[in-house]
Each structure stands twice: as C-alpha cells, then as structure tokens.
Coordinates of C-alpha atoms in Angstrom, one line a residue:
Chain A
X40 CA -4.9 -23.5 -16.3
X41 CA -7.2 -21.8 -18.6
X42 CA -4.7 -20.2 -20.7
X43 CA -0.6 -21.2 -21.7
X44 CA 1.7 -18.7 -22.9
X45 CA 0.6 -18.6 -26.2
X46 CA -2.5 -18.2 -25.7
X47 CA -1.7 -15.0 -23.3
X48 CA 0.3 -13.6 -26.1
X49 CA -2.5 -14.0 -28.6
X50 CA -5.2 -12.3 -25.9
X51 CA -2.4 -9.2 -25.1
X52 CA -1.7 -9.1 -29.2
X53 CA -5.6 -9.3 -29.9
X54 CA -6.9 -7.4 -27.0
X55 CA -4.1 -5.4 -25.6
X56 CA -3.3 -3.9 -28.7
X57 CA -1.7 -0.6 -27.2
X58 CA 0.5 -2.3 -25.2
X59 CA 1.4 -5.4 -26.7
X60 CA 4.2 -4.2 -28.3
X61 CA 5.7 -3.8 -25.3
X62 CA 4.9 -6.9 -22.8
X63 CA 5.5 -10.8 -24.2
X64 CA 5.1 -13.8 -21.9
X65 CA 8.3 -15.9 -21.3
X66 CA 7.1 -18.7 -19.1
X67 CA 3.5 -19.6 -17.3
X68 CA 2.6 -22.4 -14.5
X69 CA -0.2 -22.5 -12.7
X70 CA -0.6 -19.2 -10.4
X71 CA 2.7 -17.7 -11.9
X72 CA 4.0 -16.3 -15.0
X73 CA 6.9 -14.3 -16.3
X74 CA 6.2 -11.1 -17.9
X75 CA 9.6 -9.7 -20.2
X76 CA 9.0 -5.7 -20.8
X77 CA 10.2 -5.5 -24.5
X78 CA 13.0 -2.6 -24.7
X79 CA 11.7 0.5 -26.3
X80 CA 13.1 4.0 -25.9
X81 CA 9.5 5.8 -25.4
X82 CA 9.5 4.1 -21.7
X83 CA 12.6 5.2 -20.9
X84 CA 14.1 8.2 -18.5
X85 CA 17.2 10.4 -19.1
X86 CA 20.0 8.2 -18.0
X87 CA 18.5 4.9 -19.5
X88 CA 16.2 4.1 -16.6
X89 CA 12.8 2.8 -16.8
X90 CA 10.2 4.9 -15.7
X91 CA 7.7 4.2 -12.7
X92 CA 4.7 4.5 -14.3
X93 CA 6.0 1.7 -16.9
X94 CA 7.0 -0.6 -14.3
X95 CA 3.7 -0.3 -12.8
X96 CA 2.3 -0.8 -15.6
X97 CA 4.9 -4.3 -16.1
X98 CA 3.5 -5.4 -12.6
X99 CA -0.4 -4.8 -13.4
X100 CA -0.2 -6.3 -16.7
X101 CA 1.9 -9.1 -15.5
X102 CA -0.8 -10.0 -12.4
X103 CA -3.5 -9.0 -14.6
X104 CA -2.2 -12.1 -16.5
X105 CA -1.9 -14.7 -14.1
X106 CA -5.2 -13.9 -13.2
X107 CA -7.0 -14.7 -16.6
X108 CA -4.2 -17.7 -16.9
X109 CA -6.5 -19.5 -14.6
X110 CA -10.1 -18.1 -15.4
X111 CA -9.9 -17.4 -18.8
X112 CA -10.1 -14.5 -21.2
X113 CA -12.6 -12.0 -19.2
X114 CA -11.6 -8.4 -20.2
X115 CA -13.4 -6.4 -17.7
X116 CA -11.5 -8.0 -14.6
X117 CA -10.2 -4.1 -13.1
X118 CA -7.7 -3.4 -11.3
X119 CA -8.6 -1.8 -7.8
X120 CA -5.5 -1.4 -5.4
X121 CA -1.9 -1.3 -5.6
X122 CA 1.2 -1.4 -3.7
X123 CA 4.6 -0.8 -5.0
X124 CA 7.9 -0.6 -3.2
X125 CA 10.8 0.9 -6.3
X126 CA 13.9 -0.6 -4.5
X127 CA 16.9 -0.3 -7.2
X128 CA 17.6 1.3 -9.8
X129 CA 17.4 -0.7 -13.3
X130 CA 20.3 -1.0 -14.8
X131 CA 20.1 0.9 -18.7
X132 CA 20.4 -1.7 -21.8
X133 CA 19.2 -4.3 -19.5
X134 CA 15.7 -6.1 -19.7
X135 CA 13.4 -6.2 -17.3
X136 CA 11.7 -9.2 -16.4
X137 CA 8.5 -9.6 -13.9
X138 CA 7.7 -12.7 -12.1
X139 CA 4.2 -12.8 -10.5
X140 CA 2.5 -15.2 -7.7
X141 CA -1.5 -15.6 -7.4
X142 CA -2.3 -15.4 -4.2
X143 CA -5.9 -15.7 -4.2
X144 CA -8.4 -16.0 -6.9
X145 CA -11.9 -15.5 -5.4
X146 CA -15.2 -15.2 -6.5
X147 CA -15.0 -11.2 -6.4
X148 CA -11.8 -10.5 -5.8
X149 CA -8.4 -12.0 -6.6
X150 CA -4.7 -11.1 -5.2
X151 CA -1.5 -11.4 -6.5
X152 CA 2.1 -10.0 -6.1
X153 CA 5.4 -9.9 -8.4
X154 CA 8.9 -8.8 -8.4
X155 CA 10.4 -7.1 -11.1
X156 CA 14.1 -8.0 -12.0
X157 CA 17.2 -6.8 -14.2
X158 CA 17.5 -9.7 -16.3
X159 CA 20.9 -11.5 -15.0
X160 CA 20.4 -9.3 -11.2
X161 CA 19.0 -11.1 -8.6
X162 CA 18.6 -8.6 -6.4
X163 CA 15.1 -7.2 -7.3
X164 CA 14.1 -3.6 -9.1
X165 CA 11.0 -3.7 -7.6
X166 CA 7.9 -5.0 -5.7
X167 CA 4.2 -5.3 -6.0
X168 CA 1.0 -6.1 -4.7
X169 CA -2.0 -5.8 -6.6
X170 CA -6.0 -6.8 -6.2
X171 CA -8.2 -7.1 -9.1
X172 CA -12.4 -7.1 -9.3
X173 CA -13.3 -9.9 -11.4
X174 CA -17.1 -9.3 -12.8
X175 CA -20.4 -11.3 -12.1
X176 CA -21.1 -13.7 -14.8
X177 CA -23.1 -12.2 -17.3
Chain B
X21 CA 7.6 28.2 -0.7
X22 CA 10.6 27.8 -3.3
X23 CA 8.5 27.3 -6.6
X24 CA 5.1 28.8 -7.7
X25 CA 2.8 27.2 -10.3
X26 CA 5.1 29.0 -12.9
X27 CA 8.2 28.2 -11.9
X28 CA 6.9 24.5 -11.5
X29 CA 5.4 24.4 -15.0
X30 CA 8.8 25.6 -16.4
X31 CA 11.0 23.0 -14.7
X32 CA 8.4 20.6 -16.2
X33 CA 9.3 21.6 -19.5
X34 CA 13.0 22.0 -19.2
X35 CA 13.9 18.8 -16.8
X36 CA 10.6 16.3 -17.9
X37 CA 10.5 17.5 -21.5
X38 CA 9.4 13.3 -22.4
X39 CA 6.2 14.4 -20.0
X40 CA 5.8 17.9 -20.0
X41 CA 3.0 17.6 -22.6
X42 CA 0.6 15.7 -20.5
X43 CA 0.6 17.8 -17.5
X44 CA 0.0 21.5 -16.3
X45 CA 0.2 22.6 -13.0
X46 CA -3.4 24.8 -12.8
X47 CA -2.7 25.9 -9.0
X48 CA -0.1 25.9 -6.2
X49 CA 0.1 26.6 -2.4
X50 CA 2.1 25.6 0.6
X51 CA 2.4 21.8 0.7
X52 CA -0.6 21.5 -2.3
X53 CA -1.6 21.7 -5.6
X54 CA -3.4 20.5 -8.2
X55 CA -2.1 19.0 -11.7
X56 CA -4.2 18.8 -14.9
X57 CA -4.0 15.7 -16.6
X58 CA -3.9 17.2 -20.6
X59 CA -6.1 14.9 -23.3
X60 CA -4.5 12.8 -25.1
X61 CA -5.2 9.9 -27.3
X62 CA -1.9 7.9 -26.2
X63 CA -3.0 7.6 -22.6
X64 CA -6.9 5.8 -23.0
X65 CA -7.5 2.3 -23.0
X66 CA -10.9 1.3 -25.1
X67 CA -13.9 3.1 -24.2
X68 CA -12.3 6.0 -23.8
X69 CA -11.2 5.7 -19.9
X70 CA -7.8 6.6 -19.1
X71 CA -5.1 3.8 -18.6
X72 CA -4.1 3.0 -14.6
X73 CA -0.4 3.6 -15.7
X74 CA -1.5 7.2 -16.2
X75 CA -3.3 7.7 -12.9
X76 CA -0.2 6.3 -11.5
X77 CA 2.0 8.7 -13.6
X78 CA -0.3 11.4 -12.9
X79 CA -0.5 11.2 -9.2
X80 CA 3.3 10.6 -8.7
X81 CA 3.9 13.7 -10.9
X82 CA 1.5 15.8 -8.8
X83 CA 3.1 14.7 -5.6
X84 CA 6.8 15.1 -6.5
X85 CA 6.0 18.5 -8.0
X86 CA 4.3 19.5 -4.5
X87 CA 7.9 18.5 -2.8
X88 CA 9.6 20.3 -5.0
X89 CA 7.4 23.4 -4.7
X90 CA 9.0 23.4 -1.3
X91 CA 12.1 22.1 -1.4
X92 CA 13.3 23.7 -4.8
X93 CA 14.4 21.9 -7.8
X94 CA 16.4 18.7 -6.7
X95 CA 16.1 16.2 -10.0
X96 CA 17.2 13.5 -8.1
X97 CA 14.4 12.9 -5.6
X98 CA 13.1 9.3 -6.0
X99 CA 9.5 7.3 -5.6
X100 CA 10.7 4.4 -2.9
X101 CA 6.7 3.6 -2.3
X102 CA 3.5 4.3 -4.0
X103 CA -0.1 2.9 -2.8
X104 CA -3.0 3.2 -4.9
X105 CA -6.8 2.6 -4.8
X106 CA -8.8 2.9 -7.9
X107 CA -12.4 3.8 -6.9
X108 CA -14.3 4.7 -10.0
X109 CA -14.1 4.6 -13.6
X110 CA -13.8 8.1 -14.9
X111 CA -16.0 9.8 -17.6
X112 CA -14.7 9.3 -21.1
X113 CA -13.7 12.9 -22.4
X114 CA -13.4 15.0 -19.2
X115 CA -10.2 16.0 -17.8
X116 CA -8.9 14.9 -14.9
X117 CA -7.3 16.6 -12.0
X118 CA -5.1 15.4 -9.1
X119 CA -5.3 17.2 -5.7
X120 CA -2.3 16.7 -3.8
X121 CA -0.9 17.3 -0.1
X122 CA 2.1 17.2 1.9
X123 CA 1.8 15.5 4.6
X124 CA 5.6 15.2 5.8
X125 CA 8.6 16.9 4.6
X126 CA 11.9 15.1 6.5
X127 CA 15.4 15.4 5.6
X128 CA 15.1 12.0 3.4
X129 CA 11.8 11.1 3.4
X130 CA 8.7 13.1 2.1
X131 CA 5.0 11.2 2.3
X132 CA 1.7 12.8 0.5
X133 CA -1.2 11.7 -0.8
X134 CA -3.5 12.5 -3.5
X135 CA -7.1 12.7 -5.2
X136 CA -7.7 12.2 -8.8
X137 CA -11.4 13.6 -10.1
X138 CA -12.9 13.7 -13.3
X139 CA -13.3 17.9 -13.4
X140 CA -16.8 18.5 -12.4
X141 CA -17.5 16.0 -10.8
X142 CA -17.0 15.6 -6.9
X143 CA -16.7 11.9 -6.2
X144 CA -13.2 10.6 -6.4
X145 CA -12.0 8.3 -9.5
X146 CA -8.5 7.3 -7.6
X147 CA -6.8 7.8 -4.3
X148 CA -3.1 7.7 -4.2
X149 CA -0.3 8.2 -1.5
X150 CA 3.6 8.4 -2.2
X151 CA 7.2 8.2 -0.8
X152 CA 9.8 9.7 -2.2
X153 CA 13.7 9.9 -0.8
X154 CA 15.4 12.8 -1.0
X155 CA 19.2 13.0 -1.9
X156 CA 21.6 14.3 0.7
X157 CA 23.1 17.3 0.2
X158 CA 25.7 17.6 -2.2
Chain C
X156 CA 23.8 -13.5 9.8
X157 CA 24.7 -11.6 12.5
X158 CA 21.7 -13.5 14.8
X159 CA 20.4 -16.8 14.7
X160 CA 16.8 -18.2 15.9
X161 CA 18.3 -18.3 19.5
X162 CA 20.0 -14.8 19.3
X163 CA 16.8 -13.5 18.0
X164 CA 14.6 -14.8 20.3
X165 CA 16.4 -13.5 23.6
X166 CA 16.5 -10.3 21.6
X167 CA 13.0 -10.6 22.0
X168 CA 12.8 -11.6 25.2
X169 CA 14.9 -9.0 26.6
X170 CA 14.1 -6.1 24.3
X171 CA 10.5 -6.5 23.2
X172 CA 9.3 -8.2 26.8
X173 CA 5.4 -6.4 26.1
X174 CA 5.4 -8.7 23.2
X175 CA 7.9 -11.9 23.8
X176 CA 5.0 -13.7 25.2
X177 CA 3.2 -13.6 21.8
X178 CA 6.3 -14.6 19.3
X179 CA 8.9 -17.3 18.7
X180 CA 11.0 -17.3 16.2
X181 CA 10.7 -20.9 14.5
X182 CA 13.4 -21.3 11.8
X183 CA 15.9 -18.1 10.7
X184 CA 18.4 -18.0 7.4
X185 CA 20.1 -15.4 5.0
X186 CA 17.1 -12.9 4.7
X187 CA 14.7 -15.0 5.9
X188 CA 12.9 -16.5 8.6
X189 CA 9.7 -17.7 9.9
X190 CA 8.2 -16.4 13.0
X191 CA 5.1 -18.5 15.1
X192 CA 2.4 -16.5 16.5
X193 CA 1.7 -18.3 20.1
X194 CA -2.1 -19.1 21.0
X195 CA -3.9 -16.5 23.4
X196 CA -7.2 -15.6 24.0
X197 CA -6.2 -11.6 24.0
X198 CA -6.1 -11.6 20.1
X199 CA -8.6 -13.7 19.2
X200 CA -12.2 -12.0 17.6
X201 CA -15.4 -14.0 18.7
X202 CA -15.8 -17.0 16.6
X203 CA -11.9 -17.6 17.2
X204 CA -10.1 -15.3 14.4
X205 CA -7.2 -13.5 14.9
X206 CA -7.6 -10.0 14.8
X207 CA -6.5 -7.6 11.8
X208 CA -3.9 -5.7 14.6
X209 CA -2.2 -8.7 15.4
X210 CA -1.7 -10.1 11.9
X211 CA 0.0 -6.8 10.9
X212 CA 2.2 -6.7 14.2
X213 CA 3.0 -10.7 13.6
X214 CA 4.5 -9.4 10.0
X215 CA 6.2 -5.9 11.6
X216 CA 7.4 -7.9 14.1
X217 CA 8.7 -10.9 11.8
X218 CA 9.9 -8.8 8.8
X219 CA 11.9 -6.5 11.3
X220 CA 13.8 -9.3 13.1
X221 CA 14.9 -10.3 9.7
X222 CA 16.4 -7.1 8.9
X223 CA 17.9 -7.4 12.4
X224 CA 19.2 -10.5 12.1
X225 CA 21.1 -9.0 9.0
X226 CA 22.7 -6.2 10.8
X227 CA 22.3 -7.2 14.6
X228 CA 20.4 -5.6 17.1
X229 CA 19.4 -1.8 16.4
X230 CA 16.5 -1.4 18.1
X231 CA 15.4 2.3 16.9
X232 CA 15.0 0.7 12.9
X233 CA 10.9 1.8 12.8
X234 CA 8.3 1.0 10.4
X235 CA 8.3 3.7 8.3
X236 CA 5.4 2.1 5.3
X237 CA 3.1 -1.0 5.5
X238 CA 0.8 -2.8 3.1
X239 CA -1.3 -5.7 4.3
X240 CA -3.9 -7.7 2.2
X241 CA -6.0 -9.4 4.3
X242 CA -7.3 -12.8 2.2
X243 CA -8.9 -15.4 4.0
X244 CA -10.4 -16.0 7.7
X245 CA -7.8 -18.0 9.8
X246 CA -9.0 -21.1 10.7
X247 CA -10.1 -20.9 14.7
X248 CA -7.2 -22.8 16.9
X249 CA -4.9 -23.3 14.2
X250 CA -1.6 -21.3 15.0
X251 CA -0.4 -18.8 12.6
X252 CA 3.2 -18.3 10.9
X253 CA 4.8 -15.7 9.2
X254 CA 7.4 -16.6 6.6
X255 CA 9.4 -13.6 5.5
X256 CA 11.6 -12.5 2.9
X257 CA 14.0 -9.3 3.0
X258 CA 13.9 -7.7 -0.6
X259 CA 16.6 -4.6 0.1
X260 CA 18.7 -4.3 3.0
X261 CA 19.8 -0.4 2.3
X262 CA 22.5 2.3 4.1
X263 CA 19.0 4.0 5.5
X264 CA 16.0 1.9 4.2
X265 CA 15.3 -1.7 4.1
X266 CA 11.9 -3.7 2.6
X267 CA 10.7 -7.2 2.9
X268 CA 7.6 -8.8 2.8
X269 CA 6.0 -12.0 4.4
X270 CA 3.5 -14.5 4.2
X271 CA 0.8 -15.9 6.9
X272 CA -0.5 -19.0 6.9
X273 CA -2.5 -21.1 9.2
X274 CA -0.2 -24.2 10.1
X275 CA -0.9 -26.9 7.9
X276 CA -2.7 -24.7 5.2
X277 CA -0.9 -24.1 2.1
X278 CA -3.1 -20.8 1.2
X279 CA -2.2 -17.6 2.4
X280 CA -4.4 -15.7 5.2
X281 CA -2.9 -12.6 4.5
X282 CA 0.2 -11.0 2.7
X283 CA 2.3 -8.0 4.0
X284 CA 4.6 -5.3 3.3
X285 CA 6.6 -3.0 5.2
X286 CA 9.6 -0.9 5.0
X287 CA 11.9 0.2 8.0
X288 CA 14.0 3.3 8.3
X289 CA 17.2 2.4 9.8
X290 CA 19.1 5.2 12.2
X291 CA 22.9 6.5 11.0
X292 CA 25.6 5.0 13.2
X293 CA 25.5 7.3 16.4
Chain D
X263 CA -26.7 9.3 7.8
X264 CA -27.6 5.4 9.3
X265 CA -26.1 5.8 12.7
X266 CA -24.7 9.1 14.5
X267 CA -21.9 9.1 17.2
X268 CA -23.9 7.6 20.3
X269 CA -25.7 4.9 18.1
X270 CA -21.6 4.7 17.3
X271 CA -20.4 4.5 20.9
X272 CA -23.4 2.2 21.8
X273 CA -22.5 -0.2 18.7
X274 CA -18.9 -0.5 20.0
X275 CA -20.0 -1.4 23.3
X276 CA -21.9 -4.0 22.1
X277 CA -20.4 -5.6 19.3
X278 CA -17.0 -4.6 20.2
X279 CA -16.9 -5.3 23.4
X280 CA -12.9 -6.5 23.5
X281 CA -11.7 -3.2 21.9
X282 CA -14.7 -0.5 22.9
X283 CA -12.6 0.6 26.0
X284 CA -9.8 1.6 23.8
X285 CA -11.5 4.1 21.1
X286 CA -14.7 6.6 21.5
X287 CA -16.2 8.7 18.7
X288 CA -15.7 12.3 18.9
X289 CA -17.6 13.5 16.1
X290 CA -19.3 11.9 13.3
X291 CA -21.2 13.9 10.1
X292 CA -21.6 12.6 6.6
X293 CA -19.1 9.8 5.4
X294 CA -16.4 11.3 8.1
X295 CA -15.5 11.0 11.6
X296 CA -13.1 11.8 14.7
X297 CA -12.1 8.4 16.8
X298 CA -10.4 9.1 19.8
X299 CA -7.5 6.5 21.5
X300 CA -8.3 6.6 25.3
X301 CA -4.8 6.4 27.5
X302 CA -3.9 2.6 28.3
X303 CA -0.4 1.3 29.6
X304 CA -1.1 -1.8 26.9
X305 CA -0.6 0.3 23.8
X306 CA 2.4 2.2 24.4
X307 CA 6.2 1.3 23.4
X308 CA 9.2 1.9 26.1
X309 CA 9.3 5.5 25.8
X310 CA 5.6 6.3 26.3
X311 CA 5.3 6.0 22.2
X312 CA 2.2 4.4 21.4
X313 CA 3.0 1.4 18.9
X314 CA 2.3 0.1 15.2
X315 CA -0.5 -2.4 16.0
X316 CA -2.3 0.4 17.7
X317 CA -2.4 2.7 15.1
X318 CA -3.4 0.3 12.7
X319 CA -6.1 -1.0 15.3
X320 CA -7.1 2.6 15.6
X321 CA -7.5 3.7 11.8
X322 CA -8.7 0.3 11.0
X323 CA -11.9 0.7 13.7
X324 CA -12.3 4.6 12.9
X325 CA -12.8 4.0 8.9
X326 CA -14.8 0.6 9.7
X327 CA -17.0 3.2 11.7
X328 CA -17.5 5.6 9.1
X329 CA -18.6 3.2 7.0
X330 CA -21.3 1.6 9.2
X331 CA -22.1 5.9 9.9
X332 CA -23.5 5.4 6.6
X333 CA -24.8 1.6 6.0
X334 CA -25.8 1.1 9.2
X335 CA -24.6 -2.3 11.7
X336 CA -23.1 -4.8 9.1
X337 CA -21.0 -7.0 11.5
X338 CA -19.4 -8.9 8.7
X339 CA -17.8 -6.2 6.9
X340 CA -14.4 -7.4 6.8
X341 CA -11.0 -5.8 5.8
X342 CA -9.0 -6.5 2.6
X343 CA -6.2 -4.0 2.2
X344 CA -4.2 -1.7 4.5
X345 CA -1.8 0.9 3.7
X346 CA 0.1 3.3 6.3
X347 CA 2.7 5.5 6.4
X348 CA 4.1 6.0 10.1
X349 CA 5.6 9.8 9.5
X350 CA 6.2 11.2 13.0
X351 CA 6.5 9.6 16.5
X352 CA 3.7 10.7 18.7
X353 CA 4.8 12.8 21.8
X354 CA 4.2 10.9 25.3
X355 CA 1.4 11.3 27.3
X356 CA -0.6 12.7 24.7
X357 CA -4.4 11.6 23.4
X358 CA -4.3 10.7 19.6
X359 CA -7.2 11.5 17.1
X360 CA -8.4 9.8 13.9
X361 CA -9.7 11.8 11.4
X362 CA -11.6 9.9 8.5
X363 CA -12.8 10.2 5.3
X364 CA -15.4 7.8 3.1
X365 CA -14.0 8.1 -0.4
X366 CA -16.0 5.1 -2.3
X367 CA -19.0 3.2 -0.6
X368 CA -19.8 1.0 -3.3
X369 CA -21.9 -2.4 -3.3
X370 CA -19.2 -4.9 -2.4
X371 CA -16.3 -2.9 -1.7
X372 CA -15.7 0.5 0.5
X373 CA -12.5 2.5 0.9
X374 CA -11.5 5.2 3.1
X375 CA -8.8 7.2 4.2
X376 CA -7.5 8.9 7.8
X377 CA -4.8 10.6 9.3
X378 CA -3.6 10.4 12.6
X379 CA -3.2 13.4 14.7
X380 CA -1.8 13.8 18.2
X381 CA -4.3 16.3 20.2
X382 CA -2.9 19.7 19.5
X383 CA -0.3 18.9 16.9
X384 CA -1.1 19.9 13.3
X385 CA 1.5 17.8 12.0
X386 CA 0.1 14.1 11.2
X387 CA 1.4 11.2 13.0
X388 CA 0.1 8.8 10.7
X389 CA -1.6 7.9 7.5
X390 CA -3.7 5.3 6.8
X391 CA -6.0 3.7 3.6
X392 CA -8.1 0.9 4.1
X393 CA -10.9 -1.3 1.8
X394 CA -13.6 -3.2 2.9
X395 CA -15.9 -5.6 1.9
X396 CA -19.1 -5.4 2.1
X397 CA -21.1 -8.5 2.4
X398 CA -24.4 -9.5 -0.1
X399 CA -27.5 -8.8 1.7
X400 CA -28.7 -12.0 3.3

C-alpha cells in the first residue's frame, strides 16, 4: 500500500481541491477503502435525496482512490467506463458511505467496483463498476 | 409528441430549478434531442476540462428530458441504470452538446443512449446509455 | 430460500435442458450462490480460453438462479441490463466459477452481480452485472 | 478502410472458424458495419427467441469487426467491457442484424456501439457498447 488514509485525505485536500469538501476517507486496506460523502445541501434533490450525478461522482472518486492507494499519487490516472445500477432511494439526513473493491490493477488499465450505503442500511443505495487508464511512466 | 423544446426548457426551470442554469434544450424531435451543456466555472476540473460528474449529469438530463418529451411531465421517473464510456478529453472552452435517442419507450422501462461532442467538433468526447422506470399510473 | 442447490439444479435440468449440460450449481445461500461452469470443448477459443459468450451466460445464468432461488421458479424473469468487465485470460483447463451476490430483489426489478474465477485462483477473470425484469403475478 | 466485407467474411472463416458459420457481413463502409445472424437451432430459447449469449456473441463479433475494418487482422484484440440493454424479444423465425458504429479507435483502447434489429422491424431488439484493447505493435 502506497498510500493510508491520511495520506489520501491530504492528496484529495491538496489536489482535489473542488471536491474535497465533500468526500473524506473513513477506513483503507489493501485494495479497499471507504469513501463518507460529507452532507452538504448543494448535492441534494427536493425531498432530501442525493442526486445521481453526486453518487457517481462518490463511486469514481471512491475507486479513483483505491487505485492510487496502491500505486501512489499519479493525477492523470482517467476514468474511462462506468456502470452504475441506482437501486434505493437514500434515505434524507442520512450519510452516505461508499465501499470500493480493486479488482485489477494492470499496467494500462485497472478495475474496481463499490457499493454505496445509507450509513446504518444494509441494503445497498447503489452499485458501481468503474475502469480507469493509468499513464505510461513519464 | 407531448413537450416541444419550449415546453421542455420551462419544466426545466420550474421542476429542476437547482439545474436549470446549466442546461438548454437547443432542439427537439420525436424520441431526440439535443441539450447544451451552459459554461460554467463550477463544473471544470484543472485545465479547464469538464468534471465526469457533469457528463454524467449532462447525459442523464438529456435522456430523461427526451422521455419526457414523449411521455409528458411525470417528475417521478427514475435512473435504475446508467453506462458510460469516456472516449476523449474535450476542448477547454467549447461547449458541449449531448445528442440523445429513444430507443424503447415501455410501460416501466424506457432505455436511450447518448453522444456528448465538444460543438464543432465531430468525434465523440463521451458515449452514454440510460434506464429509467417509470411510475405507474396514479 | 425458496430453492436449494438441489431444487435449483433440477430446475435446470428440467427447465433449461439446452444448457443443463454446461452448469451445476455448487453451493447456494440467502442471496447467494456459486455456480460451476462444466468442461467442454464447444466453449473453448483456440489456445483453450473460454469464450467471452459463455462467461456472460455463466453470470446470466448464475445471477438469475439466485433471484430464483429467492422467489422460486418463474421462468419468464429476463435479462433486461448487463455489464461484464472482462480482466484476465482464464487459465486453459482450469474450471470456471461464478460466485454471485443479489443486491435488490424488487416487486418488478431485481440486480446482482457476480464474480468468475478460475478454480484455485484468487483473482478475478471477469466481473458482471445484470438486472432482470420480473413478470406481475398472472 | 483496411479490410472491406469479403476480406471480412474471408477473415472469419479463417480465424474464426468455430463461430464463422453463425454471422456474415452484410455491409461494411468507414468505421460501421451490418453483421448478419444466420438461422441455427443452437441459438434459440423454447419459443423460437433467440438467447442472451447470442446477442452478446453477435454484437461482440460485429464491433470486433468494425474495428479490424479499420486496423486491419489484429488477432489479439481482446475485449474489456460490455454493456447491453435487452429491450424487446425478437419475433421467431426471423433473421437479426447488427448495426455498428466505431466511436473511438485509439492506440490501446477502441469502443464501439450497435443495435440489434430484427430484419424488417424498426424497433431495436438490442443494444450493445463494447471496448477493446488493442495490443502494442510487436
């Protein structure tokens, strides 16, 4: 493991400037991690919900994560498919929390998937699948 | 056809207000449109490329206005499944548009796909298809 | 549960007879099981891989006997959505399994997803999700 | 254009020998072709439907296709992801046609897109997204 949790939060508070406010890492292992989506109303829809595009954007940044957990801080890894199956509704008031699997890490390409939870529900909000390109050594 | 690009740009302000800023429907026909995505510093990442939350919000926006161009204004009509593939990186500073079409209407289930392009410019920056569920009738 | 590994299995055998010869169901629980894809030269590639056709229907067929062993045989549930990544070349002569997991189990829609590895391999060949559609009560 | 319809044909015959008496190119231009399923009793459901696997197998083969249309015989190209959506059931006893579209052909990776069509029937059976990956030059 190239990174632990504090050193994710410093990279997403250093580098992910725009959306660190809203992301913090709870827990990472090797090829896993735990992504909380910090409660803010600007992410929210009438009725309390969460919006799609900002879990999306929980379940990219939380694989996105995982990925450089293991190889290290390299910015210009991109995101270039995505899968998402939006199962429950989130509950309002409630966090969300995202826990992510690596399941590959190749030399070009690497694969992960997470589920995205009401924390205290463990019935899942939502699914994901997501492959990343990871750039040629400079 | 229930709603034409004007009636779809006014339901976009009355019933997305928290959006309505960031999109504009530019043109509408049976089972297709296409949505402008509006500039706007919140939604680029460094460089000046737009963020893979926005495509996502973007072409999920696109697609459910395209059902409800047909189907009329039902609020409650849900994303169950959303696939994406992120091609290119597009042009810092051009707008982007989203192409959409309808590929099934059912009685709960409508499936149609998209493509984003940077306007002008011919080869696709994203490819997305959607699912949405459609509330029974009242 | 309302089927077992041995209930399943004659399902197959008496329901799905074009494909019984290729699948046994190894191991079933709550919303889960693991299904073994048996050896044959009809979906091998040259050099000894499985084909990409009968990975996915090992996971259709895997992911919807868990959803039938939830709510017993109903055999017009179809495939409605599927999402495969493909990760790594199966060993040659190595059998394949499928371990699934059922993520919503819905009045109309259901979704799971499942793992296949090469026996004895802890890395995943490929990963796959798919959601089914299930028919009202007649 | 690297390889029209009968150097198409006459690669599947060659290099394909296990599947080439399913599928035979219709058309093929620029980054886009028409695959056709040829009639077999081993593809179809009870019911004359024709199954899952076989769609996939046939959009999976049509987009590989297209891309070889345009790099010529790469054997290796393998495939990464898969997305479908399985909108209608195809009426009995009737020929089905692939209809592709290149939408990236980049230097590792290629993605394309196709419905599926049965003859006569505007109203897409299928939908299907696929990437490849291109192998480095040897």
């Amino acid at each position: 493991m190239e990174m632990d949790r504090d050193a994710l939060n410093a990279f997403l508070d250093r580098d992910f400037a725009e959306v660190a406010h809203m992301f913090r890492v709870e827990t990472a292992q090797d090829n896993a991690l735990t992504l909380r989506l910090l409660p803010s109303p600007a992410h929210l829809r009438p009725g309390g919900t969460v919006s799609g595009p900002t879990l999306f954007a929980l379940a990219d940044v939380a694989i996105y994560l995982t990925i450089l957990s293991m190889i290290g801080p390299k910015a210009l890894t991109v995101t270039t498919n995505a899968g998402m199956d939006f199962m429950r509704k989130p509950a309002a008031g409630v966090d969300l929390l995202c826990e992510t699997r690596l399941l590959k890490l190749g030399r070009v390409l690497a694969v992960g998937d997470a589920l995205i939870f009401a924390e205290g529900d463990a019935r899942p909000v939502a699914r994901a699948s997501m492959t990343y390109s990871i750039p040629p050594e400079g």
